[in-house]
Amino acid sequence: MIALDAGVLACALNRFAPAHARASQVVEDLVNGERPWALPWPVVHEVLDLVTHPHAVARPLRPSEAWGFLGLVVASPAVRMLGPTPRHAEALVEVLGATGGTRAGAGSETGAGSESGAGRGIPPGLETAAVLREHGVRELLSADPGMRRYGFLTVIDPFRSPAWTPASPPARRYRVLHP
């Protein structure tokens, strides 16, 4: 199963974003398709925060406008909404251990001046990664190169990769993990 990250959803929602057309196509293909896909609740919260924040976007939306779009996405019959489970603390510790405790982004040694989480105590995307880990999701559609820090995830950038569609095969074969 593949999951969708906040950046792709935010681009699909923001018609002024350079990647809007591609992001919209990806989201529409997922929402209207039959293949199951995952959407972590932390991603929904992050998108709501991002697109309604007056300092994050040039034209912030009202929360009701943002939810008008996200509500349709969440209502898709193919989506599987993912949230924390009783195993969340265990998954969080696992994911934290796999990052080596660094805040630096992929390809960055210090993280200073980047979007890698400089000035924050935890790596960006940690909550999303922990939820994906506890549900066994291993593929993520994301334009955020920082999500590659989570080694269990295969990150597919739908804006730079060859045209991804829901019919695309998994990036690699996986064995089933049993808790």
mmCIF file of C-alpha atoms in Angstrom:
data_model
loop_
_atom_site.group_PDB
_atom_site.id
_atom_site.type_symbol
_atom_site.label_atom_id
_atom_site.label_comp_id
_atom_site.label_asym_id
_atom_site.label_seq_id
_atom_site.Cartn_x
_atom_site.Cartn_y
_atom_site.Cartn_z
ATOM 1 C CA MET A 1 0.000 0.000 0.000
ATOM 2 C CA ILE A 2 1.216 3.494 -0.785
ATOM 3 C CA ALA A 3 0.640 6.588 1.363
ATOM 4 C CA LEU A 4 0.337 10.248 0.448
ATOM 5 C CA ASP A 5 2.363 13.012 2.101
ATOM 6 C CA ALA A 6 1.366 16.555 3.029
ATOM 7 C CA GLY A 7 3.380 18.308 0.304
ATOM 8 C CA VAL A 8 1.550 16.546 -2.507
ATOM 9 C CA LEU A 9 -1.855 17.269 -0.959
ATOM 10 C CA ALA A 10 -0.930 20.910 -0.314
ATOM 11 C CA CYS A 11 0.169 21.356 -3.953
ATOM 12 C CA ALA A 12 -3.077 19.789 -5.146
ATOM 13 C CA LEU A 13 -5.021 22.226 -2.998
ATOM 14 C CA ASN A 14 -3.002 25.318 -3.973
ATOM 15 C CA ARG A 15 -3.838 26.202 -7.566
ATOM 16 C CA PHE A 16 -0.941 28.699 -7.600
ATOM 17 C CA ALA A 17 1.700 26.049 -6.771
ATOM 18 C CA PRO A 18 4.026 25.222 -9.682
ATOM 19 C CA ALA A 19 3.325 21.496 -9.257
ATOM 20 C CA HIS A 20 -0.452 21.951 -8.882
ATOM 21 C CA ALA A 21 -1.448 20.204 -12.136
ATOM 22 C CA ARG A 22 0.629 17.086 -11.436
ATOM 23 C CA ALA A 23 -0.337 16.974 -7.738
ATOM 24 C CA SER A 24 -4.025 17.337 -8.613
ATOM 25 C CA GLN A 25 -3.781 14.477 -11.092
ATOM 26 C CA VAL A 26 -2.095 12.206 -8.539
ATOM 27 C CA VAL A 27 -4.681 13.000 -5.849
ATOM 28 C CA GLU A 28 -7.609 12.599 -8.267
ATOM 29 C CA ASP A 29 -6.235 9.255 -9.475
ATOM 30 C CA LEU A 30 -5.993 8.018 -5.898
ATOM 31 C CA VAL A 31 -9.331 9.390 -4.696
ATOM 32 C CA ASN A 32 -11.281 8.139 -7.716
ATOM 33 C CA GLY A 33 -9.385 4.873 -8.117
ATOM 34 C CA GLU A 34 -10.085 1.426 -6.773
ATOM 35 C CA ARG A 35 -6.591 0.598 -5.502
ATOM 36 C CA PRO A 36 -6.345 1.026 -1.704
ATOM 37 C CA TRP A 37 -4.016 3.772 -0.481
ATOM 38 C CA ALA A 38 -3.188 5.267 2.898
ATOM 39 C CA LEU A 39 -3.513 8.733 4.371
ATOM 40 C CA PRO A 40 -2.131 9.285 7.874
ATOM 41 C CA TRP A 41 -4.116 11.677 10.068
ATOM 42 C CA PRO A 42 -0.902 13.607 10.894
ATOM 43 C CA VAL A 43 -0.679 14.439 7.160
ATOM 44 C CA VAL A 44 -4.231 15.820 7.168
ATOM 45 C CA HIS A 45 -3.409 17.968 10.211
ATOM 46 C CA GLU A 46 -0.174 19.193 8.610
ATOM 47 C CA VAL A 47 -1.977 20.198 5.391
ATOM 48 C CA LEU A 48 -4.661 22.049 7.366
ATOM 49 C CA ASP A 49 -1.967 23.891 9.306
ATOM 50 C CA LEU A 50 0.049 24.711 6.194
ATOM 51 C CA VAL A 51 -2.660 25.974 3.836
ATOM 52 C CA THR A 52 -4.432 28.079 6.472
ATOM 53 C CA HIS A 53 -1.319 29.715 7.954
ATOM 54 C CA PRO A 54 -0.907 33.355 6.840
ATOM 55 C CA HIS A 55 2.893 33.180 6.919
ATOM 56 C CA ALA A 56 3.224 29.810 5.146
ATOM 57 C CA VAL A 57 1.322 30.573 1.923
ATOM 58 C CA ALA A 58 0.655 33.731 -0.060
ATOM 59 C CA ARG A 59 -3.094 33.134 -0.144
ATOM 60 C CA PRO A 60 -4.115 31.250 3.008
ATOM 61 C CA LEU A 61 -7.446 29.449 3.006
ATOM 62 C CA ARG A 62 -10.095 29.542 5.675
ATOM 63 C CA PRO A 63 -10.178 26.258 7.615
ATOM 64 C CA SER A 64 -13.617 25.481 6.155
ATOM 65 C CA GLU A 65 -12.268 25.916 2.610
ATOM 66 C CA ALA A 66 -9.311 23.633 3.322
ATOM 67 C CA TRP A 67 -11.566 21.018 4.895
ATOM 68 C CA GLY A 68 -13.928 21.228 1.919
ATOM 69 C CA PHE A 69 -11.130 19.719 -0.173
ATOM 70 C CA LEU A 70 -9.696 17.399 2.462
ATOM 71 C CA GLY A 71 -13.151 16.111 3.402
ATOM 72 C CA LEU A 72 -13.591 14.836 -0.152
ATOM 73 C CA VAL A 73 -10.192 13.143 -0.022
ATOM 74 C CA VAL A 74 -10.939 11.511 3.341
ATOM 75 C CA ALA A 75 -14.318 10.299 2.035
ATOM 76 C CA SER A 76 -12.743 8.329 -0.823
ATOM 77 C CA PRO A 77 -13.798 4.672 -0.661
ATOM 78 C CA ALA A 78 -10.232 3.630 -1.543
ATOM 79 C CA VAL A 79 -8.486 5.540 1.258
ATOM 80 C CA ARG A 80 -7.426 3.910 4.483
ATOM 81 C CA MET A 81 -7.073 6.534 7.189
ATOM 82 C CA LEU A 82 -4.165 5.775 9.513
ATOM 83 C CA GLY A 83 -3.765 6.960 13.069
ATOM 84 C CA PRO A 84 -1.799 5.981 16.143
ATOM 85 C CA THR A 85 -2.516 2.531 17.579
ATOM 86 C CA PRO A 86 -1.578 1.000 20.948
ATOM 87 C CA ARG A 87 1.745 0.126 19.260
ATOM 88 C CA HIS A 88 2.515 3.802 18.529
ATOM 89 C CA ALA A 89 5.116 4.299 21.284
ATOM 90 C CA GLU A 90 7.044 1.231 20.107
ATOM 91 C CA ALA A 91 6.935 2.399 16.472
ATOM 92 C CA LEU A 92 8.023 5.903 17.476
ATOM 93 C CA VAL A 93 11.077 4.575 19.327
ATOM 94 C CA GLU A 94 11.906 2.348 16.328
ATOM 95 C CA VAL A 95 11.706 5.247 13.881
ATOM 96 C CA LEU A 96 13.679 7.580 16.155
ATOM 97 C CA GLY A 97 16.406 4.961 16.490
ATOM 98 C CA ALA A 98 16.578 4.521 12.730
ATOM 99 C CA THR A 99 17.191 8.239 12.170
ATOM 100 C CA GLY A 100 20.260 8.180 14.388
ATOM 101 C CA GLY A 101 18.864 11.072 16.393
ATOM 102 C CA THR A 102 19.893 13.635 13.789
ATOM 103 C CA ARG A 103 17.866 16.586 12.643
ATOM 104 C CA ALA A 104 19.840 17.086 9.456
ATOM 105 C CA GLY A 105 17.985 16.514 6.226
ATOM 106 C CA ALA A 106 18.925 14.102 3.509
ATOM 107 C CA GLY A 107 22.219 15.205 2.031
ATOM 108 C CA SER A 108 22.793 17.860 4.692
ATOM 109 C CA GLU A 109 25.386 17.623 7.417
ATOM 110 C CA THR A 110 24.143 20.374 9.699
ATOM 111 C CA GLY A 111 20.604 21.124 8.682
ATOM 112 C CA ALA A 112 21.318 24.818 9.252
ATOM 113 C CA GLY A 113 19.236 27.096 7.107
ATOM 114 C CA SER A 114 17.350 24.248 5.498
ATOM 115 C CA GLU A 115 13.864 22.847 5.829
ATOM 116 C CA SER A 116 15.337 19.873 7.621
ATOM 117 C CA GLY A 117 14.163 20.759 11.083
ATOM 118 C CA ALA A 118 16.947 23.066 12.239
ATOM 119 C CA GLY A 119 15.823 24.593 15.507
ATOM 120 C CA ARG A 120 13.500 21.694 16.279
ATOM 121 C CA GLY A 121 14.202 18.757 18.523
ATOM 122 C CA ILE A 122 12.748 16.069 16.291
ATOM 123 C CA PRO A 123 13.187 15.330 12.607
ATOM 124 C CA PRO A 124 10.375 16.640 10.396
ATOM 125 C CA GLY A 125 7.935 13.990 9.322
ATOM 126 C CA LEU A 126 8.544 11.892 12.438
ATOM 127 C CA GLU A 127 4.879 11.579 13.387
ATOM 128 C CA THR A 128 3.912 10.607 9.839
ATOM 129 C CA ALA A 129 6.785 8.103 9.652
ATOM 130 C CA ALA A 130 5.851 6.542 12.995
ATOM 131 C CA VAL A 131 2.212 6.091 11.940
ATOM 132 C CA LEU A 132 3.291 4.582 8.608
ATOM 133 C CA ARG A 133 5.717 2.244 10.382
ATOM 134 C CA GLU A 134 3.141 0.949 12.843
ATOM 135 C CA HIS A 135 0.714 0.199 9.988
ATOM 136 C CA GLY A 136 3.385 -1.471 7.840
ATOM 137 C CA VAL A 137 3.191 1.074 5.003
ATOM 138 C CA ARG A 138 6.501 1.182 3.144
ATOM 139 C CA GLU A 139 5.887 3.452 0.147
ATOM 140 C CA LEU A 140 5.227 7.178 0.315
ATOM 141 C CA LEU A 141 4.367 9.653 -2.431
ATOM 142 C CA SER A 142 6.268 12.721 -1.278
ATOM 143 C CA ALA A 143 8.179 15.637 -2.743
ATOM 144 C CA ASP A 144 10.043 16.043 0.570
ATOM 145 C CA PRO A 145 13.571 14.616 0.239
ATOM 146 C CA GLY A 146 13.835 14.645 4.043
ATOM 147 C CA MET A 147 11.439 11.706 4.247
ATOM 148 C CA ARG A 148 14.228 9.554 2.794
ATOM 149 C CA ARG A 149 15.880 9.658 6.223
ATOM 150 C CA TYR A 150 13.396 6.972 7.264
ATOM 151 C CA GLY A 151 15.071 3.902 5.796
ATOM 152 C CA PHE A 152 12.004 1.656 5.891
ATOM 153 C CA LEU A 153 10.208 3.992 3.445
ATOM 154 C CA THR A 154 10.576 3.994 -0.301
ATOM 155 C CA VAL A 155 9.888 7.623 -1.205
ATOM 156 C CA ILE A 156 8.495 8.261 -4.680
ATOM 157 C CA ASP A 157 8.516 11.880 -5.813
ATOM 158 C CA PRO A 158 5.509 12.188 -8.137
ATOM 159 C CA PHE A 159 6.836 15.482 -9.514
ATOM 160 C CA ARG A 160 10.303 14.223 -10.524
ATOM 161 C CA SER A 161 9.788 10.484 -11.031
ATOM 162 C CA PRO A 162 8.410 9.059 -14.231
ATOM 163 C CA ALA A 163 4.678 9.595 -14.236
ATOM 164 C CA TRP A 164 3.364 7.659 -11.240
ATOM 165 C CA THR A 165 -0.162 6.265 -11.408
ATOM 166 C CA PRO A 166 -2.119 4.077 -9.007
ATOM 167 C CA ALA A 167 -1.570 1.204 -11.457
ATOM 168 C CA SER A 168 2.216 1.496 -11.068
ATOM 169 C CA PRO A 169 3.709 -1.600 -9.438
ATOM 170 C CA PRO A 170 5.333 -1.272 -6.005
ATOM 171 C CA ALA A 171 8.897 0.024 -6.128
ATOM 172 C CA ARG A 172 10.084 -3.284 -4.650
ATOM 173 C CA ARG A 173 8.617 -6.502 -3.300
ATOM 174 C CA TYR A 174 8.090 -6.686 0.425
ATOM 175 C CA ARG A 175 7.558 -9.517 2.792
ATOM 176 C CA VAL A 176 4.678 -9.203 5.204
ATOM 177 C CA LEU A 177 5.633 -8.091 8.725
ATOM 178 C CA HIS A 178 3.686 -9.685 11.529
ATOM 179 C CA PRO A 179 3.514 -7.852 14.891
#
